[in-house]
Amino acid sequence: MNTFQDLGLNEDLLKAITDLGFTKPSEVQDKAIPILLNNETDLVALAQTGTGKTAAFGFPMLQKIDIDSRTTQGLILSPTRELCLQITNEMKLYGKYCKGLNVVAVYGGSSITDQARDIKKGAQIIVATPGRIKDMISRRLVDISKIEYAVLDEADEMLNMGFYEDITDILSNTPEDKCTWLFSATMPKEVSVIAKKFMENPHEITVGNKNESTSQVSHEYYLVNARDRYNALKRLADANPDIFSVVFCRTKRDTQKVAEQLIEDGYNAGALHGDLSQNQRDLVMGSFRKKQIQMLVATDVAARGIDVDDITHVINYQLPDEPEIYTHRSGRTGRAGKTGISMVIVSKSEVRKIKSIERIIKKEFVKKEIPDGMEICEVQLMSLANKINDTEINHEIDKYLTNINELFEDTTKDELIKKFFSVEFTRFFNYYQKSKNLNISESSSDRDDSGRDYRGGKSDSTRYFINVGSKDGFDWMKLKDFLKEQLELGRDDVFKVETKESFSFFNTENELKEKVLAYFTDFKHEGRFVNVEVSENRGGGRRNDRKGGERRSSKPRGDRRSTGANSENRSSRRRSEGDSKPRRSGSSDSKSSKPSFDRPRRSRR
Ligand code: AMP
């Protein structure tokens, strides 16, 4: 692999690259930059978002244009306003040492006069959404007749959004001999048509396989009755307390409905769809970026510009009509070198769609089970324990300590801990204790109460808790490999691996229990004690009563806890999950049916 120096970039760009902390070129940069720098050529590049493609076309464009001239020489078309702003921002960062550089963003929903004024000052590069630039061309507010480089970014998305005519129109106002660089995540027929129509012998590069979804993403599906879809969504959220997700619905109506239900049920959710004004969409996106919204419920069109790097989960509440769209959805997670999970909630009639998606993404889905209530209680409890452990002490409390100590004079430490955790645990426990199994089997319409094990319904396995998770660099695949390697086990001996932020679960057959527990007694990994215990949930074992505070503390970390969002939508209506009624447990808070350890409901306005 080349270094940035090897690619032939100039000093100004290399300095900016150092400032940005990019140490080596990504695959698409490694392949595209030398071609674009050394040739006046057209290019078709198949690359997902998150692969570093902005820099792949951005660096060569910045190096090739004449910055001393005020003529517009580069035009970058992008499908959405968000992406347009993101590209502009990146281009400015890449070109920070290119003195006199002026990159202007042109997009709808913002003053056209201001944008025209910025262009008039002399913009060497314009980044635009098709609708707005077309408008500006027709009003003669912009001159793109001397463009040397045109980029069609996320070409498939632009065509999906119906911009074919606009793109054709815009390009007809540019010189014939310009270079056109087309970037697309997938190569449907329509993109090939554009490539043929506007390009001459383009160089072609592919990052990963054509139409393959990003390798950082694992794909899971959950089979439930259609009527349980919403409850399944809530359980997935509850089982992942630190979730930061986009939830996809098919229609604007469903998007709004699901978001409203989630908000009513106490989740930090927001809706993003085309019936909202630009201002409302900006507000929602702002809250999402600040992580005040943990679950952004969106339509495909509205979600196209979402360019947030650390989305942990994409949840397909409903599958898209076109299986190809799934690639765009799942590509919202697993960006910038991070791992992500794309979950699909399906009813039996939709299971066959999973197969067609698998063919497109060239990856297999793992069939997973919606967690049962007690598993969620355990996850939430441990998440709370970890958060408390990570909490910095507020010494303002010191002055009240005498009174508090007096109150608990006769309470042992054990009792105190139990009481403390019960405040929250009881609420979750009451909510979930009688909750039903939401999973159904593929072959019968009966509920699959025994089917807890996706390896084929066996129940003679042991479920373990382990005190490492994603913040220790594990996703479920890495943890599975780690356990197999440490314990010298075979491919299928470790299963049902679920990683949470600071802890995880996994299963083995019962006969391996002693070996597993013995191996992880006093076991250290990277200087830290790794503790494994039998989990009470799933697999039938009791939690091992090894006491003595063996569980090591987790490292302090940034807390992604949200404050409430969209408070105006909150109501006191209560929703119950199936038959189980959420009950208050001495709490004065009756606003939400969702018991929550993570969401600070009491502080809500
Ligand atoms: P993009 O695919 O252009 O949306 O880029 C995704 C993210 O990766 C952006 O935040 C870029 O700043 C970042 N990025 C681009 N190139 C590199 C690189 N070579 N090394 C590390 N990060 C990069």
XYZ file of C-alpha atoms and ligand atoms in Angstrom:
628
model
C 0.000 0.000 0.000
C 1.245 3.472 -0.923
C 1.766 6.358 1.470
C 0.171 9.720 0.699
C 3.621 10.943 -0.432
C 3.841 8.059 -2.923
C 0.570 9.102 -4.510
C 2.104 12.326 -5.823
C 0.189 14.838 -3.716
C 1.691 18.294 -3.251
C 3.050 19.787 -0.023
C -0.053 21.854 0.773
C -2.255 18.789 0.650
C 0.219 16.618 2.561
C 0.322 19.210 5.353
C -3.480 19.179 5.581
C -3.455 15.370 5.597
C -1.058 15.406 8.540
C -3.313 17.889 10.367
C -6.306 15.644 9.742
C -4.420 12.700 11.215
C -4.826 10.475 8.144
C -1.891 8.103 8.331
C -2.367 6.074 5.171
C -4.563 6.272 2.095
C -7.753 4.250 2.100
C -8.219 1.703 -0.688
C -10.270 4.000 -2.891
C -7.733 6.811 -2.414
C -4.847 4.478 -3.189
C -6.527 3.404 -6.409
C -8.094 6.665 -7.601
C -5.610 9.414 -6.714
C -2.684 8.327 -8.972
C -5.067 7.778 -11.916
C -6.699 11.176 -11.513
C -3.470 13.042 -10.871
C -1.593 11.565 -13.799
C -4.312 11.467 -16.447
C -6.953 13.751 -17.865
C -9.506 10.978 -17.744
C -13.033 10.003 -16.863
C -13.452 7.633 -13.940
C -16.107 5.297 -12.599
C -15.447 4.311 -9.007
C -17.568 1.842 -7.089
C -17.159 2.770 -3.464
C -19.404 2.987 -0.439
C -19.821 6.023 1.747
C -17.341 5.916 4.581
C -14.512 4.583 2.408
C -12.802 7.972 2.102
C -14.078 8.692 -1.413
C -14.451 12.441 -0.852
C -10.686 12.685 -0.489
C -10.228 10.284 -3.424
C -11.704 12.875 -5.793
C -11.089 15.919 -3.570
C -7.282 15.778 -3.386
C -6.763 15.420 -7.167
C -9.291 18.164 -7.872
C -7.601 20.536 -5.428
C -4.198 19.782 -6.882
C -5.283 20.166 -10.503
C -7.315 23.357 -10.437
C -5.729 26.779 -10.784
C -6.283 28.452 -7.439
C -5.005 31.808 -8.675
C -7.914 31.946 -11.105
C -11.395 32.895 -9.895
C -13.112 30.810 -12.599
C -15.254 27.882 -11.496
C -13.301 24.810 -12.543
C -14.690 22.019 -10.406
C -18.323 20.984 -9.893
C -19.326 18.296 -7.426
C -22.929 17.092 -7.559
C -24.293 15.315 -4.511
C -27.789 13.973 -3.785
C -28.631 15.836 -0.590
C -28.056 19.023 1.246
C -26.411 17.215 4.176
C -23.940 15.455 1.929
C -23.322 18.679 0.012
C -22.394 20.462 3.245
C -20.286 17.547 4.389
C -18.303 17.470 1.128
C -17.820 21.245 1.213
C -16.547 21.015 4.725
C -14.131 18.196 3.872
C -12.877 20.046 0.768
C -12.168 23.133 2.862
C -10.228 21.024 5.363
C -8.259 19.291 2.613
C -7.521 22.629 0.958
C -6.759 24.632 4.106
C -3.215 25.425 2.926
C -4.304 26.220 -0.655
C -4.220 29.993 -0.358
C -7.091 31.757 -2.108
C -9.233 28.621 -2.405
C -12.974 29.237 -2.351
C -15.325 26.251 -2.149
C -19.019 27.154 -2.186
C -21.949 24.928 -1.258
C -25.132 25.351 -3.259
C -28.269 23.597 -1.966
C -31.992 24.121 -1.519
C -33.642 25.463 1.610
C -31.126 28.265 2.047
C -30.872 31.755 0.525
C -30.114 31.554 -3.195
C -28.964 35.203 -3.177
C -26.345 34.536 -0.511
C -25.088 31.531 -2.430
C -24.963 33.550 -5.686
C -22.989 36.265 -3.880
C -20.454 33.718 -2.587
C -20.015 32.330 -6.090
C -19.563 35.807 -7.533
C -16.571 36.340 -5.270
C -14.902 33.636 -7.340
C -15.502 29.993 -6.443
C -13.028 27.581 -7.995
C -15.133 24.672 -6.757
C -18.896 24.446 -6.358
C -20.495 21.594 -4.434
C -24.172 21.395 -5.329
C -27.409 19.500 -5.109
C -28.888 19.025 -8.588
C -32.144 20.940 -8.039
C -30.545 24.134 -6.738
C -27.702 24.363 -9.236
C -30.140 23.800 -12.098
C -32.211 26.656 -10.766
C -29.130 28.873 -10.522
C -28.020 27.995 -14.046
C -31.427 28.952 -15.439
C -31.286 32.256 -13.548
C -27.727 32.825 -14.740
C -26.470 33.061 -11.191
C -23.701 30.600 -11.903
C -21.424 29.898 -14.849
C -20.253 26.334 -15.222
C -19.255 26.616 -18.864
C -15.538 26.408 -18.033
C -15.713 23.406 -15.711
C -12.746 21.079 -16.076
C -13.729 18.474 -13.527
C -17.239 17.263 -12.734
C -17.897 14.772 -9.945
C -21.133 12.811 -9.660
C -21.043 11.671 -6.059
C -23.360 8.909 -4.864
C -24.620 8.660 -8.427
C -26.925 5.755 -7.602
C -28.577 7.781 -4.868
C -29.026 10.779 -7.148
C -30.697 8.590 -9.738
C -32.843 6.872 -7.100
C -34.038 10.287 -6.117
C -35.107 11.052 -9.662
C -32.331 13.494 -10.603
C -31.599 11.927 -14.007
C -33.119 14.789 -15.995
C -31.496 17.417 -13.797
C -28.060 15.819 -14.113
C -28.421 15.612 -17.901
C -29.463 19.250 -18.020
C -26.633 20.422 -15.771
C -23.962 18.500 -17.654
C -25.211 19.902 -20.964
C -24.064 23.320 -19.668
C -20.490 22.084 -19.159
C -17.699 21.691 -21.751
C -17.515 18.396 -23.676
C -13.845 17.897 -22.919
C -14.121 18.083 -19.133
C -13.240 15.055 -17.012
C -16.162 13.350 -15.286
C -15.572 11.310 -12.154
C -18.499 9.193 -11.061
C -18.663 7.647 -7.598
C -21.376 5.182 -6.712
C -21.952 2.549 -4.038
C -23.783 0.254 -6.433
C -23.907 -0.134 -10.193
C -27.547 -0.464 -11.213
C -28.462 -0.164 -14.896
C -29.250 3.542 -14.599
C -25.729 4.374 -13.410
C -24.184 2.427 -16.310
C -26.425 4.426 -18.652
C -25.134 7.712 -17.216
C -21.555 6.452 -17.427
C -22.021 5.522 -21.097
C -23.767 8.763 -21.962
C -21.354 11.190 -20.346
C -18.006 9.449 -20.316
C -15.350 8.343 -22.704
C -13.357 5.217 -21.923
C -13.506 5.811 -18.206
C -10.996 4.170 -15.916
C -12.881 1.820 -13.613
C -12.029 1.056 -10.042
C -13.896 -1.050 -7.515
C -13.420 -0.988 -3.780
C -14.664 -4.301 -2.442
C -17.055 -6.181 -4.725
C -19.668 -4.554 -6.913
C -22.870 -4.075 -4.961
C -21.307 -5.623 -1.916
C -22.314 -4.089 1.331
C -19.589 -2.795 3.604
C -17.517 -5.459 5.328
C -17.632 -3.700 8.687
C -21.324 -4.440 9.002
C -22.844 -7.657 10.294
C -26.367 -8.452 9.212
C -28.977 -9.966 11.522
C -32.634 -10.769 11.149
C -35.343 -11.317 13.708
C -38.486 -13.268 12.871
C -41.645 -12.118 14.635
C -45.362 -11.900 14.023
C -46.188 -8.694 12.146
C -48.252 -7.496 15.113
C -45.199 -7.758 17.389
C -42.970 -5.645 15.163
C -43.085 -2.576 17.353
C -42.499 -4.482 20.593
C -39.586 -6.247 18.939
C -38.110 -2.857 18.067
C -38.395 -1.714 21.681
C -36.743 -4.864 22.953
C -33.850 -4.466 20.531
C -33.385 -0.937 21.808
C -33.629 -2.036 25.459
C -31.130 -4.823 24.892
C -28.661 -2.244 23.552
C -28.662 0.586 26.082
C -26.053 2.600 24.183
C -27.717 2.259 20.824
C -27.259 5.137 18.356
C -29.357 4.124 15.423
C -31.316 4.858 12.292
C -34.639 2.989 12.145
C -35.932 2.656 8.590
C -39.619 2.617 7.714
C -41.159 2.381 4.272
C -43.544 5.326 4.332
C -43.593 8.824 5.796
C -46.712 7.881 7.747
C -45.138 4.837 9.375
C -41.985 6.827 10.072
C -43.941 9.496 11.910
C -46.071 6.914 13.743
C -43.164 4.790 14.961
C -41.198 7.860 16.059
C -44.183 9.222 17.970
C -44.782 5.880 19.673
C -41.149 5.620 20.680
C -41.187 9.145 22.091
C -44.356 8.417 24.027
C -42.778 5.263 25.364
C -39.819 7.170 26.732
C -37.165 6.663 24.081
C -35.011 9.434 22.718
C -36.399 9.230 19.206
C -37.055 11.603 16.330
C -38.632 11.405 12.872
C -36.974 12.377 9.591
C -39.104 12.382 6.447
C -40.100 14.531 3.521
C -43.250 16.004 5.089
C -41.144 17.934 7.577
C -39.969 21.419 6.705
C -36.269 21.966 6.096
C -36.108 23.713 9.431
C -37.667 20.777 11.274
C -35.321 18.379 9.506
C -32.328 20.507 10.481
C -33.441 20.472 14.101
C -33.853 16.692 14.132
C -30.500 16.146 12.440
C -28.870 18.564 14.880
C -30.238 16.613 17.848
C -29.164 13.339 16.255
C -25.621 14.579 15.680
C -25.459 15.684 19.320
C -26.763 12.237 20.256
C -29.781 13.700 21.994
C -31.689 11.415 19.685
C -30.646 7.771 19.954
C -33.202 6.395 17.503
C -33.714 8.384 14.324
C -36.731 6.964 12.501
C -36.391 7.781 8.808
C -37.609 7.129 5.303
C -35.062 6.083 2.710
C -35.172 9.343 0.819
C -34.828 11.543 3.899
C -32.003 9.420 5.311
C -29.844 9.674 2.218
C -27.775 12.547 3.377
C -27.188 11.273 6.890
C -23.473 11.418 7.267
C -22.831 10.537 10.855
C -19.885 8.252 11.447
C -20.654 6.422 14.652
C -24.092 4.943 14.105
C -24.032 1.620 15.985
C -27.158 0.023 14.536
C -29.331 0.304 11.476
C -32.734 -1.195 12.189
C -34.888 -2.157 9.239
C -38.277 -1.848 10.913
C -39.700 -2.670 7.506
C -37.693 -3.941 4.565
C -37.436 -1.661 1.534
C -39.475 -2.480 -1.573
C -36.309 -2.718 -3.650
C -33.679 -5.042 -2.157
C -30.901 -2.795 -3.573
C -31.964 -0.031 -1.176
C -30.880 -2.267 1.709
C -27.245 -1.568 0.757
C -27.765 2.150 1.275
C -29.475 1.575 4.588
C -26.865 -0.749 6.032
C -24.101 1.541 4.739
C -25.178 4.136 7.314
C -23.372 2.088 9.951
C -19.881 0.561 9.927
C -18.409 3.802 8.637
C -14.894 5.199 8.979
C -13.369 1.926 10.113
C -15.965 1.212 12.792
C -18.102 -1.901 13.029
C -21.877 -1.792 12.870
C -24.929 -4.014 12.967
C -27.779 -3.952 10.494
C -30.874 -5.574 11.996
C -33.985 -6.566 10.093
C -37.306 -7.271 11.764
C -39.292 -9.582 9.484
C -42.563 -11.422 9.557
C -42.827 -14.870 7.998
C -44.121 -13.602 4.696
C -41.005 -11.450 4.277
C -38.333 -14.015 5.090
C -37.719 -14.817 1.417
C -36.673 -11.192 0.876
C -33.699 -11.840 3.131
C -32.430 -14.331 0.568
C -32.553 -11.817 -2.284
C -30.745 -9.245 -0.157
C -28.085 -11.829 0.694
C -27.498 -12.334 -3.030
C -27.048 -8.603 -3.544
C -24.781 -7.926 -0.592
C -22.974 -11.240 -0.994
C -23.131 -11.824 2.708
C -25.225 -14.043 4.928
C -27.612 -12.859 7.556
C -27.454 -14.393 11.007
C -30.853 -15.326 12.363
C -31.096 -13.940 15.862
C -33.676 -14.058 18.605
C -35.432 -11.075 20.090
C -34.082 -11.061 23.652
C -36.416 -12.181 26.380
C -37.434 -9.891 29.202
C -35.031 -11.269 31.775
C -32.067 -10.937 29.446
C -32.955 -7.300 28.911
C -33.207 -6.785 32.688
C -29.728 -8.239 33.100
C -28.274 -6.117 30.299
C -29.826 -2.970 31.727
C -28.730 -3.790 35.243
C -25.138 -4.400 34.219
C -25.165 -1.308 32.043
C -26.287 0.739 35.021
C -23.656 -0.893 37.238
C -20.974 0.011 34.728
C -22.217 3.557 34.411
C -22.172 3.994 38.167
C -18.698 2.557 38.249
C -17.583 5.057 35.626
C -19.285 8.019 37.259
C -17.110 10.760 38.642
C -18.027 11.620 42.222
C -19.728 14.970 42.688
C -18.359 16.285 45.983
C -21.328 18.591 46.423
C -22.876 15.458 47.902
C -20.349 15.445 50.779
C -22.291 17.912 52.883
C -25.331 15.639 52.923
C -23.359 12.522 53.751
C -23.813 12.672 57.504
C -27.573 12.547 57.172
C -27.447 9.856 54.535
C -25.065 7.773 56.615
C -27.352 8.068 59.596
C -30.227 6.782 57.522
C -28.274 3.723 56.453
C -26.491 3.101 59.736
C -27.988 -0.356 60.100
C -27.863 -1.314 56.448
C -25.073 -3.616 55.288
C -23.157 -2.863 52.102
C -24.853 -5.798 50.359
C -28.294 -4.612 51.340
C -27.497 -1.082 50.321
C -26.345 -2.176 46.873
C -29.450 -4.293 46.445
C -31.725 -1.471 47.506
C -29.917 1.006 45.281
C -30.205 -1.131 42.179
C -33.762 -2.192 42.978
C -34.921 1.387 42.505
C -34.440 0.949 38.781
C -34.351 -2.818 38.408
C -37.820 -3.357 39.814
C -39.290 -1.067 37.218
C -37.708 -3.024 34.402
C -38.433 -6.327 36.080
C -42.107 -5.543 36.563
C -42.371 -4.486 32.985
C -40.714 -7.525 31.548
C -41.364 -10.354 34.016
C -44.438 -11.660 32.236
C -43.352 -10.660 28.771
C -43.854 -13.238 26.096
C -41.421 -14.746 23.660
C -41.729 -12.672 20.499
C -39.820 -15.073 18.277
C -41.548 -17.362 15.851
C -40.126 -20.226 13.848
C -39.808 -20.148 10.093
C -41.597 -23.458 9.535
C -44.686 -23.164 11.694
C -47.040 -20.456 12.715
C -46.771 -21.497 16.359
C -44.735 -19.540 18.743
C -41.347 -21.042 19.197
C -40.977 -20.980 22.912
C -38.171 -23.475 22.954
C -36.288 -21.964 20.085
C -33.848 -19.969 22.077
C -30.880 -21.366 20.368
C -30.439 -20.428 16.767
C -28.218 -23.406 16.202
C -31.323 -25.563 16.051
C -33.345 -25.304 19.205
C -31.000 -27.081 21.595
C -31.415 -25.986 25.164
C -28.574 -27.934 26.770
C -26.177 -25.058 26.536
C -24.783 -22.654 29.103
C -24.971 -18.901 28.753
C -22.112 -16.874 30.157
C -21.512 -13.279 31.088
C -18.057 -11.857 30.306
C -16.887 -8.419 31.400
C -15.484 -7.243 28.075
C -17.437 -5.558 25.309
C -17.288 -3.205 22.394
C -15.369 -0.569 24.291
C -12.591 -3.116 24.654
C -12.528 -3.467 20.886
C -14.717 -6.555 20.621
C -17.629 -7.066 18.284
C -19.360 -10.441 18.357
C -17.127 -11.892 15.660
C -13.912 -10.784 17.352
C -15.103 -12.031 20.740
C -16.071 -15.378 19.264
C -12.611 -15.698 17.691
C -10.961 -14.635 20.940
C -12.881 -17.225 22.968
C -12.282 -19.989 20.441
C -8.596 -19.218 20.386
C -8.183 -18.949 24.156
C -10.185 -22.052 24.923
C -8.918 -23.935 21.875
C -12.439 -24.699 20.771
C -13.909 -25.594 17.397
C -15.848 -23.391 15.014
C -19.290 -24.085 16.434
C -18.400 -24.485 20.096
C -18.995 -20.841 20.992
C -22.320 -19.417 19.881
C -24.929 -16.779 20.610
C -22.218 -14.225 21.167
C -23.745 -10.823 21.937
C -21.501 -7.869 22.675
C -22.698 -4.850 24.611
C -20.586 -1.831 25.360
C -18.729 -3.041 28.434
C -19.813 -6.655 28.721
C -21.005 -9.515 26.572
C -22.740 -12.873 26.587
C -21.970 -16.160 24.886
C -23.020 -19.795 24.983
C -21.248 -23.135 24.950
C -22.592 -26.657 25.373
C -23.045 -27.565 29.042
C -20.150 -30.017 29.019
C -17.723 -27.160 28.350
C -18.882 -25.165 31.364
C -16.181 -26.316 33.765
C -13.446 -25.746 31.223
C -14.673 -22.246 30.457
C -15.041 -21.188 34.087
C -11.718 -22.733 35.086
C -9.910 -21.045 32.203
C -11.206 -17.615 33.115
C -10.331 -17.839 36.796
C -7.708 -15.161 37.449
C -7.390 -14.629 33.708
C -5.806 -11.412 32.525
C -6.051 -9.926 29.039
C -3.987 -6.848 28.195
C -3.317 -6.278 31.876
C -6.918 -6.492 32.911
C -8.858 -9.248 34.681
C -11.388 -10.865 32.400
C -14.164 -12.431 34.366
C -16.618 -15.035 33.093
C -19.702 -16.076 35.013
C -22.691 -18.207 34.204
C -25.559 -15.951 33.251
C -28.988 -16.595 34.686
C -30.570 -16.112 31.322
C -30.797 -18.652 28.573
C -28.991 -21.900 28.684
C -30.589 -22.919 31.979
C -27.635 -22.363 34.330
C -27.621 -20.314 37.496
C -25.279 -17.423 37.838
C -22.172 -18.709 39.440
C -21.933 -17.401 42.930
C -18.274 -16.545 42.831
C -18.024 -13.602 45.070
C -15.259 -11.316 46.121
C -15.565 -8.400 43.734
C -13.678 -10.160 40.979
C -15.342 -8.190 38.268
C -12.863 -5.580 37.284
C -13.889 -2.057 36.790
C -14.368 -0.770 33.311
C -12.272 2.047 32.024
C -13.833 5.498 32.205
C -15.284 6.532 28.895
C -17.408 9.172 27.228
C -21.022 8.638 28.133
C -23.401 8.719 25.253
C -26.369 9.258 27.471
C -28.951 11.466 25.912
C -31.163 14.049 27.317
C -34.720 13.998 26.095
C -35.664 15.118 22.628
C -38.876 16.283 21.054
C -40.403 16.871 24.406
C -43.400 18.593 22.896
C -44.523 15.255 21.541
C -44.535 13.505 24.843
C -47.815 12.479 26.306
C -48.802 10.622 29.384
C -50.482 7.888 27.397
C -49.238 4.525 28.404
C -48.424 1.661 26.143
C -48.050 -1.909 27.245
C -45.977 -4.604 25.660
C -48.319 -7.389 24.642
C -49.942 -8.842 27.718
C -47.408 -7.555 30.160
C -48.415 -4.341 31.770
C -45.662 -2.009 32.798
C -46.241 -1.132 36.393
C -44.817 1.624 38.447
C -42.605 0.521 41.256
C -43.037 3.201 43.782
C -41.792 5.734 41.288
C -43.688 8.919 40.933
C -43.041 8.915 37.245
C -46.013 7.663 35.341
C -45.239 9.461 32.104
C -43.702 6.657 30.207
C -44.454 3.014 29.754
C -40.821 2.316 29.181
C -38.827 1.614 32.257
C -35.426 3.018 31.670
C -32.092 2.903 33.380
C -30.454 4.992 30.760
C -32.861 7.655 29.905
C -33.096 10.233 32.622
C -36.848 10.464 32.584
C -37.155 12.269 35.829
C -35.235 15.217 34.500
C -37.434 15.595 31.486
C -39.079 18.809 30.811
P -16.075 9.628 3.047
O -16.172 8.233 2.494
O -15.398 10.541 2.107
O -17.432 10.123 3.509
O -15.103 9.592 4.340
C -15.465 9.043 5.575
C -14.630 9.574 6.711
O -13.300 9.060 6.667
C -14.498 11.093 6.731
O -14.747 11.530 8.044
C -13.052 11.367 6.336
O -12.546 12.532 6.974
C -12.339 10.121 6.841
N -11.162 9.754 6.021
C -10.995 9.931 4.695
N -9.793 9.453 4.297
C -9.171 8.957 5.383
C -7.889 8.321 5.614
N -7.038 8.086 4.643
N -7.604 7.941 6.878
C -8.497 8.155 7.885
N -9.708 8.746 7.735
C -10.056 9.148 6.500
